[in-house]
Amino acid sequence: MDYQGIIDAIHHEITPELDIGRVASYIPELACVSPRQFAMAVRTMDGETFTTGQADTKFSIQSISKLFSLTLAMQLEGERLWRRTGREPSGNPFNSLVQLERERGIPRNPFINAGALVVTDVILSHLHDARATVLDFVRALAGNPGIEFDLAVAESERSTGHRNAAMAHFLKSFGNLHNDPARVLDAYFHHCAIAMSCVDLASACAFLANDGRLPGTGEAVVSHSQAKFINSIMLTCGTYDAAGDFAYRVGLPGKSGVGGGIVCTMPRHFSVCVWSPGLDGSGNSHAGMLALERFTTRSGISIF
Amino acid sequence: MDYQGIIDAIHHEITPELDIGRVASYIPELACVSPRQFAMAVRTMDGETFTTGQADTKFSIQSISKLFSLTLAMQLEGERLWRRTGREPSGNPFNSLVQLERERGIPRNPFINAGALVVTDVILSHLHDARATVLDFVRALAGNPGIEFDLAVAESERSTGHRNAAMAHFLKSFGNLHNDPARVLDAYFHHCAIAMSCVDLASACAFLANDGRLPGTGEAVVSHSQAKFINSIMLTCGTYDAAGDFAYRVGLPGKSGVGGGIVCTMPRHFSVCVWSPGLDGSGNSHAGMLALERFTTRSGISIF
Amino acid sequence: MDYQGIIDAIHHEITPELDIGRVASYIPELACVSPRQFAMAVRTMDGETFTTGQADTKFSIQSISKLFSLTLAMQLEGERLWRRTGREPSGNPFNSLVQLERERGIPRNPFINAGALVVTDVILSHLHDARATVLDFVRALAGNPGIEFDLAVAESERSTGHRNAAMAHFLKSFGNLHNDPARVLDAYFHHCAIAMSCVDLASACAFLANDGRLPGTGEAVVSHSQAKFINSIMLTCGTYDAAGDFAYRVGLPGKSGVGGGIVCTMPRHFSVCVWSPGLDGSGNSHAGMLALERFTTRSGISIF
Amino acid sequence: MDYQGIIDAIHHEITPELDIGRVASYIPELACVSPRQFAMAVRTMDGETFTTGQADTKFSIQSISKLFSLTLAMQLEGERLWRRTGREPSGNPFNSLVQLERERGIPRNPFINAGALVVTDVILSHLHDARATVLDFVRALAGNPGIEFDLAVAESERSTGHRNAAMAHFLKSFGNLHNDPARVLDAYFHHCAIAMSCVDLASACAFLANDGRLPGTGEAVVSHSQAKFINSIMLTCGTYDAAGDFAYRVGLPGKSGVGGGIVCTMPRHFSVCVWSPGLDGSGNSHAGMLALERFTTRSGISIF
């Protein structure tokens, strides 16, 4: 498969679309990012990496961090994790409190904000320093010790994150947060503020396309079953309230963030990361969605 | 009208009902109160007071405090207050976040918890010390400088009030809380923890049955229109999700609290307070509701 | 009290407001009515009637008919009626199916459409011809045998009333409709299509201000308690999702219809009907609301 | 792959589980079916069929019919279909009216009842006899002209289907049903009442695992893209409110019915149908879910 040819062609075609989306504005630090940026990185199971655009430029991974927190929590808790969060699509915006009230404090899935707060709480209950633990985990997965928090973004989220604070206290009121809400929020905001490049993210997700093992060393990050499970959750819940549209158009398990990044996995074939800061109405990268849609069409590879 | 005869007869009849309700359990300090207590106090516009039962025993006024906060906020803000809270019945439990999400941060009325937090925020924006201001206001209305906070109750509410904390942060996320959520919550919890007797409360509400003026001195607390308005809000929104049932059975403007107290006003006739700690399924005093229902039936006086 | 002077002055003041509201458009036949019309009729308990404007012009009473159906159903069923409908304000639009789903087929109150369909079903279960029975009942209350259905309006409602049909089938699915949905809808649409004047309506509601008795003959329509109950339901639920605003501004039990009519009762004093077809955002007559607000302000008479 | 060995082993293991689920009771005719029945049929892309249990016993396909209606509507309407229904998971029960109200008459996806009614309406607008058309289409896909409606089931659904009738009228009120609700419902109830065996269903779905072509003749039923799309919708929306759980446990696109049948597709490998009438709390076959879970575990084949 000529991955390099495919992504170069996509980059060329996508360039006129870079003006269309809107950069996330609810976090002041993210609102400053220029929208006319695009990058893509493909990591195959035999160790090759193909890139186009600014594939080494770091951006705020935001909700993509939920993928790494979930993986870590599954390592720590196993199946017991599903006592504290569901794994069903939500049918509601990612930051809605309505469903949480209806379902008495059990988030629908670990990728809506409420679910990610519970996942963070689980990590905190096991490990003293949840901030550093997740950062170290991501560094190891990506094979890049230079990955850092963007502290300005973390502070920006903290000072404006009243809805997340509301959610943490709401979870606490249902008994589904065991630690102090302020500590959970601090860790959560830092995880969202990790800065990574497309190359970093394609590498960090490669184990999900490799039955749970790091492609280089073969070391198991999670079991084969768990990798399968995480892929299935990405497919049904990974792209906010557009999971059905994403499955329909792209046809790969994926996880997006409002920083404009999207990662996808194609089991036994590759992991891929695309980045462009302009978002569509669902909060996913506009150009990123288009690029992934063309990628599965041109390569003829999708899970369906 | 033989008010004394009426309330004595009611006290006698109601005694077997004192075992039926359940004392509020969500605040640990309230759960310790013995349910077999009953008191009633009627204050007429010509200055007489009639009592039965433990009418001088102090209890936690809880949501009845919302009546005093609202009165104070109407003094301070006038009609502008309705830009920040509605005045419609909610059709949802008093502490629901659903409606707040649907109506983008504008509480349905000042008597649900979200509305009371906004009212408290308004008072805080005008006055440095919202805790002391409301306490002093209540003391003046009741003519009893000995009224105090029950600090154990206030602390109990603070440490378990995660849902109220969620609501404060949620309001903040919609821009409808101008002060620090922690300060608003501290003031709110203290207002709920004021301890008063039936005699205190019947006196403190008498101005609402007297066109806004203190019955003794004739001093205006609020304008005639504002008194009419507060009575109307009590009738449509004063008893949680049972306002229709209350209007149907009692037929007076009323405001209840989970401490087991209920105050009512009958314009141009009297104010009345009843207290019994056992609650019905809607969070209103079980024996208190029955006593008020019999009171309007026996006296033949209601607004309808 | 100079009722004639008061309503003449209100008519004069209100005239510039007649252009502001919007005539109901969801029923084609109602959309043809000219908005620049206004009438008011006051009926006192000692038998006098005061009018201004086109007080003998007939208009479509629409939801005001729910008041008469409810009265009839209370005669027929008594307290058992409350097993099939609540009596709480809804906090949702009058034709919402959401609350019905949440509360498993029990409408919040008899004045939202779902509740009125249940009330109509109750009447149908007792009486063969629910259409004629309600019409005859209204004629007797108003003392006017010339009151008729507007058949063009009834047909217009039937052919466009898909949401009401949805509601009837939904109630049936919960077992809270005992008759064929088509028959219930036919009766309901005809009740809404009764045409009456302000004079007719003020007369027909007078028993509610007279402890349940017809003012002329003293004949009991309902018991004293039931009259009190109906007034309380009007106050808390009578004006769609604006009951709190209505209580606040007008301070009387009232029931409105999208034909532009509003009736109110002031127990022991008067009944009043106002009509102007232009509606405000809540579906109540814009000029009618203003006229009633001024009426209670100028007369100094309200239940609060 | 030893499919025969795998399904025989599963049949053996699953037998003790046949007592656990509960047969659907909301349609009287379905309530009579004995729960202790089990069958499974696998159809590979090279034309082989493997079966275990009562694989030729016909059962009511119920919601599995939505898969065939959708396929037909995609043939007839193409991409325009998505103007009238979404393709997102619902996060609500399959027969909820709440979401329909919030989203103003656009069903979340074609597999909830509201969406299937819209799909049926689309077919009716193109073809005079929607009942016969769908039946003929299913016969052709399955290669079995002996497939018939179970008329007793269709009549049973019609006479008890008040909630579906409510939904049809509700869709009509939003303008998203173009034909008479009664005709749409009649066609819909008949589609649900088609009776097929596991062998029939595995054959009828084989085109979805074969890039849209019938495995025998190679004839295109839908385009390759459309087949991919239908698989993606099955995965995200095919099993009521348990799509996430199904993806997690089974890892294949699937569509279930309350008759106890579930069909799944594994692109480029096989289609499979399992049947057992006892249902779990989500309305999916209890033993069927377990059997499919073991099938992907034992075969090591899933899309993830």
mmCIF file of C-alpha atoms in Angstrom, chain B residues 11 51 53 66 69 76 100 135 215 229 236 252 261 270:
data_model
loop_
_atom_site.group_PDB
_atom_site.id
_atom_site.type_symbol
_atom_site.label_atom_id
_atom_site.label_comp_id
_atom_site.label_asym_id
_atom_site.label_seq_id
_atom_site.Cartn_x
_atom_site.Cartn_y
_atom_site.Cartn_z
ATOM 1 C CA HIS B 11 -53.222 19.413 67.626
ATOM 2 C CA THR B 51 -50.020 28.801 69.829
ATOM 3 C CA GLY B 53 -47.523 22.496 71.082
ATOM 4 C CA LYS B 66 -35.344 31.286 50.756
ATOM 5 C CA SER B 69 -33.366 35.912 50.994
ATOM 6 C CA LEU B 76 -31.899 45.363 46.709
ATOM 7 C CA LEU B 100 -31.072 24.404 34.442
ATOM 8 C CA LEU B 135 -29.513 36.767 59.940
ATOM 9 C CA PRO B 215 -47.980 44.714 61.744
ATOM 10 C CA PHE B 229 -45.771 39.195 44.298
ATOM 11 C CA THR B 236 -47.055 28.594 42.753
ATOM 12 C CA LEU B 252 -52.829 29.508 51.008
ATOM 13 C CA GLY B 261 -41.559 23.806 59.137
ATOM 14 C CA PHE B 270 -53.003 36.161 59.482
#
